[in-house]
PDB file of C-alpha atoms in Angstrom:
ATOM      1  CA  ASN A   1       0.328  -0.135  -0.150  1.00 74.00           C
ATOM      2  CA  ASP A   2       0.923   3.099  -0.850  1.00 77.00           C
ATOM      3  CA  VAL A   3       1.501   4.108   2.950  1.00 84.00           C
ATOM      4  CA  GLY A   4       2.522   1.283   3.883  1.00 87.00           C
ATOM      5  CA  LEU A   5       0.794  -0.855   6.874  1.00 88.00           C
ATOM      6  CA  ILE A   6      -1.250   2.071   8.720  1.00 91.00           C
ATOM      7  CA  GLY A   7      -0.865   5.203   7.803  1.00 91.00           C
ATOM      8  CA  ALA A   8      -3.138   8.163   6.861  1.00 90.00           C
ATOM      9  CA  VAL A   9      -2.954  10.029   3.917  1.00 88.00           C
ATOM     10  CA  VAL A  10      -4.025  14.091   2.785  1.00 89.00           C
ATOM     11  CA  GLU A  11      -5.813  14.888  -0.561  1.00 89.00           C
ATOM     12  CA  ILE A  12      -6.242  18.261  -2.302  1.00 90.00           C
ATOM     13  CA  PRO A  13      -8.330  18.908  -4.894  1.00 91.00           C
ATOM     14  CA  VAL A  14      -6.269  21.090  -7.726  1.00 92.00           C
ATOM     15  CA  VAL A  15      -7.991  22.072 -10.375  1.00 91.00           C
ATOM     16  CA  ASN A  16     -10.635  19.417 -12.529  1.00 89.00           C
ATOM     17  CA  LYS A  17      -9.531  15.918 -12.525  1.00 93.00           C
ATOM     18  CA  PHE A  18      -6.214  16.964 -10.723  1.00 94.00           C
ATOM     19  CA  SER A  19      -6.186  16.304  -7.286  1.00 93.00           C
ATOM     20  CA  VAL A  20      -2.535  16.542  -5.188  1.00 94.00           C
ATOM     21  CA  PHE A  21      -1.511  13.637  -2.379  1.00 93.00           C
ATOM     22  CA  GLY A  22       1.093  13.204   0.930  1.00 94.00           C
ATOM     23  CA  ASN A  23       0.835   9.937   3.441  1.00 93.00           C
ATOM     24  CA  ILE A  24       2.470   8.927   6.313  1.00 95.00           C
ATOM     25  CA  GLY A  25       2.659   5.809   7.484  1.00 95.00           C
ATOM     26  CA  VAL A  26       5.150   2.904   8.472  1.00 95.00           C
ATOM     27  CA  GLY A  27       5.384  -0.201   7.196  1.00 92.00           C
ATOM     28  CA  GLY A  28       8.188  -3.255   6.713  1.00 91.00           C
ATOM     29  CA  TRP A  29      10.748  -0.836   6.158  1.00 95.00           C
ATOM     30  CA  GLY A  30      10.472   1.692   8.819  1.00 95.00           C
ATOM     31  CA  ARG A  31       8.777   5.027   8.693  1.00 96.00           C
ATOM     32  CA  LYS A  32       7.240   6.115   5.515  1.00 96.00           C
ATOM     33  CA  VAL A  33       6.471   9.509   3.847  1.00 97.00           C
ATOM     34  CA  GLY A  34       5.235  10.106  -0.081  1.00 96.00           C
ATOM     35  CA  GLY A  35       2.990  12.430  -2.279  1.00 96.00           C
ATOM     36  CA  GLY A  36       1.990  12.484  -6.171  1.00 96.00           C
ATOM     37  CA  PHE A  37      -0.973  13.325  -7.882  1.00 96.00           C
ATOM     38  CA  TYR A  38      -4.115  11.623  -9.247  1.00 95.00           C
ATOM     39  CA  PHE A  39      -5.476  11.885 -12.057  1.00 97.00           C
ATOM     40  CA  TYR A  40      -9.781  11.157 -12.551  1.00 95.00           C
ATOM     41  CA  PRO A  41     -11.001  10.539 -15.907  1.00 94.00           C
ATOM     42  CA  GLN A  42     -14.546  10.908 -14.578  1.00 89.00           C
ATOM     43  CA  ASN A  43     -15.929  11.892 -11.683  1.00 76.00           C
ATOM     44  CA  MET A  44     -13.281  13.991  -9.160  1.00 80.00           C
ATOM     45  CA  PRO A  45     -12.763  12.215  -6.585  1.00 82.00           C
ATOM     46  CA  TYR A  46     -15.147   9.274  -6.961  1.00 86.00           C
ATOM     47  CA  LYS A  47     -14.605   6.614  -9.330  1.00 92.00           C
ATOM     48  CA  SER A  48     -11.493   5.181 -11.574  1.00 96.00           C
ATOM     49  CA  ALA A  49      -8.068   7.376 -10.833  1.00 96.00           C
ATOM     50  CA  LEU A  50      -4.666   7.139 -11.912  1.00 97.00           C
ATOM     51  CA  SER A  51      -1.480   8.384  -9.768  1.00 96.00           C
ATOM     52  CA  ILE A  52       2.487   8.818  -9.839  1.00 97.00           C
ATOM     53  CA  GLY A  53       4.165   9.957  -6.280  1.00 97.00           C
ATOM     54  CA  TYR A  54       7.060   8.742  -4.702  1.00 97.00           C
ATOM     55  CA  SER A  55       7.789   7.595  -1.390  1.00 96.00           C
ATOM     56  CA  ALA A  56      10.597   7.481   1.128  1.00 97.00           C
ATOM     57  CA  ALA A  57      10.723   4.346   3.449  1.00 96.00           C
ATOM     58  CA  PHE A  58      13.211   5.639   6.403  1.00 97.00           C
ATOM     59  CA  GLY A  59      14.588   2.323   7.407  1.00 96.00           C
ATOM     60  CA  LEU A  60      15.261   0.885  10.421  1.00 95.00           C
ATOM     61  CA  ASN A  61      19.075   0.252  12.656  1.00 96.00           C
ATOM     62  CA  ASN A  62      20.734  -2.881  13.895  1.00 96.00           C
ATOM     63  CA  PHE A  63      17.245  -5.245  12.188  1.00 95.00           C
ATOM     64  CA  GLU A  64      18.008  -8.447  13.095  1.00 96.00           C
ATOM     65  CA  SER A  65      17.334 -11.032  10.403  1.00 95.00           C
ATOM     66  CA  THR A  66      18.045 -14.804  10.215  1.00 96.00           C
ATOM     67  CA  LEU A  67      19.898 -14.933   6.979  1.00 96.00           C
ATOM     68  CA  ALA A  68      22.251 -17.613   4.806  1.00 96.00           C
ATOM     69  CA  VAL A  69      25.507 -16.907   4.949  1.00 96.00           C
ATOM     70  CA  GLU A  70      28.549 -17.332   3.045  1.00 95.00           C
ATOM     71  CA  PRO A  71      30.778 -20.140   2.458  1.00 91.00           C
ATOM     72  CA  ASP A  72      28.006 -22.361   2.719  1.00 90.00           C
ATOM     73  CA  GLU A  73      24.767 -20.904   2.972  1.00 91.00           C
ATOM     74  CA  THR A  74      24.509 -21.288   6.475  1.00 94.00           C
ATOM     75  CA  GLU A  75      22.019 -19.669   8.599  1.00 95.00           C
ATOM     76  CA  GLN A  76      23.051 -16.878  11.390  1.00 95.00           C
ATOM     77  CA  THR A  77      21.538 -14.009  12.535  1.00 97.00           C
ATOM     78  CA  ILE A  78      22.764 -11.212  10.801  1.00 97.00           C
ATOM     79  CA  LEU A  79      22.215  -7.109  12.210  1.00 97.00           C
ATOM     80  CA  LEU A  80      21.637  -5.277   9.664  1.00 97.00           C
ATOM     81  CA  ASN A  81      21.362  -0.884   8.918  1.00 97.00           C
ATOM     82  CA  LEU A  82      18.597  -1.002   6.364  1.00 97.00           C
ATOM     83  CA  TYR A  83      19.017   2.966   4.940  1.00 97.00           C
ATOM     84  CA  THR A  84      16.421   5.308   3.097  1.00 97.00           C
ATOM     85  CA  ALA A  85      14.794   3.582   0.118  1.00 97.00           C
ATOM     86  CA  GLY A  86      13.182   5.490  -2.437  1.00 96.00           C
ATOM     87  CA  THR A  87      10.499   3.888  -4.874  1.00 96.00           C
ATOM     88  CA  VAL A  88       8.209   5.759  -8.198  1.00 97.00           C
ATOM     89  CA  ASP A  89       4.563   4.797  -7.429  1.00 96.00           C
ATOM     90  CA  LEU A  90       2.581   3.938  -9.906  1.00 97.00           C
ATOM     91  CA  PHE A  91      -0.806   2.804  -8.954  1.00 96.00           C
ATOM     92  CA  TYR A  92      -4.713   2.360 -10.798  1.00 97.00           C
ATOM     93  CA  SER A  93      -6.941   3.012  -8.056  1.00 95.00           C
ATOM     94  CA  TYR A  94     -12.027   3.180  -7.326  1.00 95.00           C
ATOM     95  CA  HIS A  95     -13.104   5.114  -4.668  1.00 92.00           C
ATOM     96  CA  VAL A  96     -16.086   4.136  -3.491  1.00 93.00           C
ATOM     97  CA  ARG A  97     -18.307   7.139  -1.749  1.00 90.00           C
ATOM     98  CA  THR A  98     -19.289   6.230   2.358  1.00 90.00           C
ATOM     99  CA  GLY A  99     -21.519   8.841   3.630  1.00 83.00           C
ATOM    100  CA  ARG A 100     -21.164  12.623   2.831  1.00 83.00           C
ATOM    101  CA  VAL A 101     -17.816  12.553   2.329  1.00 80.00           C
ATOM    102  CA  GLY A 102     -15.826   9.112   3.307  1.00 86.00           C
ATOM    103  CA  LYS A 103     -14.117   6.841   0.303  1.00 89.00           C
ATOM    104  CA  PHE A 104     -12.670   3.672   0.371  1.00 91.00           C
ATOM    105  CA  VAL A 105     -10.570   3.518  -1.976  1.00 92.00           C
ATOM    106  CA  PHE A 106      -9.295  -0.128  -3.407  1.00 95.00           C
ATOM    107  CA  SER A 107      -5.872   0.393  -5.507  1.00 95.00           C
ATOM    108  CA  ALA A 108      -2.910  -1.866  -7.320  1.00 96.00           C
ATOM    109  CA  GLY A 109       0.011  -1.314  -9.180  1.00 96.00           C
ATOM    110  CA  TYR A 110       3.596  -1.041  -9.601  1.00 97.00           C
ATOM    111  CA  SER A 111       6.326   0.924  -7.290  1.00 96.00           C
ATOM    112  CA  VAL A 112       8.995   0.983  -9.200  1.00 96.00           C
ATOM    113  CA  PRO A 113      13.120   1.121  -6.620  1.00 96.00           C
ATOM    114  CA  VAL A 114      15.144   3.887  -7.276  1.00 96.00           C
ATOM    115  CA  THR A 115      17.346   3.024  -4.355  1.00 94.00           C
ATOM    116  CA  ASN A 116      20.163   0.110  -4.966  1.00 92.00           C
ATOM    117  CA  GLN A 117      21.051  -2.343  -2.044  1.00 94.00           C
ATOM    118  CA  PRO A 118      19.905   0.171   0.854  1.00 97.00           C
ATOM    119  CA  TRP A 119      21.426  -2.031   3.774  1.00 97.00           C
ATOM    120  CA  GLU A 120      24.690  -2.637   5.603  1.00 97.00           C
ATOM    121  CA  VAL A 121      25.372  -5.724   7.086  1.00 97.00           C
ATOM    122  CA  ARG A 122      26.587  -4.556  10.078  1.00 97.00           C
ATOM    123  CA  THR A 123      27.171  -8.394  11.609  1.00 96.00           C
ATOM    124  CA  ASP A 124      31.577  -8.806  11.535  1.00 95.00           C
ATOM    125  CA  GLY A 125      33.291 -11.085   8.971  1.00 93.00           C
ATOM    126  CA  ALA A 126      29.756 -11.647   7.465  1.00 95.00           C
ATOM    127  CA  VAL A 127      28.767 -12.071   3.929  1.00 96.00           C
ATOM    128  CA  LEU A 128      25.743 -12.784   2.909  1.00 97.00           C
ATOM    129  CA  SER A 129      24.694 -15.681   0.592  1.00 96.00           C
ATOM    130  CA  PRO A 130      23.110 -14.690  -2.688  1.00 96.00           C
ATOM    131  CA  ILE A 131      20.116 -16.366  -1.494  1.00 95.00           C
ATOM    132  CA  SER A 132      19.747 -14.066   0.913  1.00 96.00           C
ATOM    133  CA  VAL A 133      20.676 -10.991  -0.391  1.00 96.00           C
ATOM    134  CA  ALA A 134      17.142 -11.796  -3.158  1.00 95.00           C
ATOM    135  CA  VAL A 135      14.985 -11.770   0.391  1.00 94.00           C
ATOM    136  CA  LEU A 136      16.170  -8.264   0.977  1.00 95.00           C
ATOM    137  CA  GLU A 137      15.645  -7.286  -2.200  1.00 93.00           C
ATOM    138  CA  MET A 138      12.598  -8.394  -2.175  1.00 92.00           C
ATOM    139  CA  MET A 139      11.624  -7.283   1.483  1.00 92.00           C
ATOM    140  CA  GLN A 140      12.838  -3.968   0.417  1.00 94.00           C
ATOM    141  CA  PRO A 141      10.390  -1.343  -0.576  1.00 94.00           C
ATOM    142  CA  GLY A 142       9.592  -1.949  -4.505  1.00 94.00           C
ATOM    143  CA  GLY A 143       7.538  -4.202  -7.110  1.00 94.00           C
ATOM    144  CA  LEU A 144       3.730  -5.238  -7.290  1.00 95.00           C
ATOM    145  CA  ARG A 145       1.657  -3.453  -4.720  1.00 93.00           C
ATOM    146  CA  LEU A 146      -1.826  -3.599  -3.796  1.00 93.00           C
ATOM    147  CA  GLY A 147      -4.020  -1.746  -1.266  1.00 91.00           C
ATOM    148  CA  ILE A 148      -7.238  -0.478   0.577  1.00 90.00           C
ATOM    149  CA  LYS A 149      -7.182   2.195   2.636  1.00 87.00           C
ATOM    150  CA  TYR A 150     -10.942   4.473   3.803  1.00 87.00           C
ATOM    151  CA  VAL A 151     -10.356   8.259   3.842  1.00 82.00           C
ATOM    152  CA  PHE A 152     -12.234  10.511   5.929  1.00 78.00           C
ATOM    153  CA  GLY A 153     -13.127  14.015   3.946  1.00 70.00           C
ATOM    154  CA  ILE A 154     -12.805  16.875   5.559  1.00 59.00           C
TER     155      ILE A 154
END
C-alpha cells in the first residue's frame, strides 16, 4: 500500500480532475512518507483514478534477521542497518463513496525502486549468500502493490 501497513493520507483538489496527495505511515521498512498526483478521468474524487508519486521508507537501525551466509549457506542471526529506500509509484485506484465525505480506495500498481541495495551488514565478517541478498531485495520497498484504505473527508 502507498502508506505502508498503517498510515494517513491528505488529498487536496487542485483543478478539475486533478488532486495532490501526501501520506505518512509505517511499513516493513520503517516509517514512510510520500506524495504525488491523482488524475480522475470521470468524477473527482470518486470512481477510477490514476496516480503517480514518490515514496521514501526511512529504514531501521540494528535490524536482526536470520539469513544464510557464505561460504556454505549456513543460517546466522545477522545485524543490519536498513537505509532509506525510495520508489516511484504508479497506481490505478477505484474510489467508492461512503456517506457524505468518506470513501474506500482500492488500489493496485507497481513501485519502481530508485535506491540500490539500501542496507548494510553490521555483523563482523558476515557475507550474505545470493539467496539472502534476494530476500532483502524482496523485502525492500518496490514491486507489485495492492492496497485498501479508508479516507475521511473534511
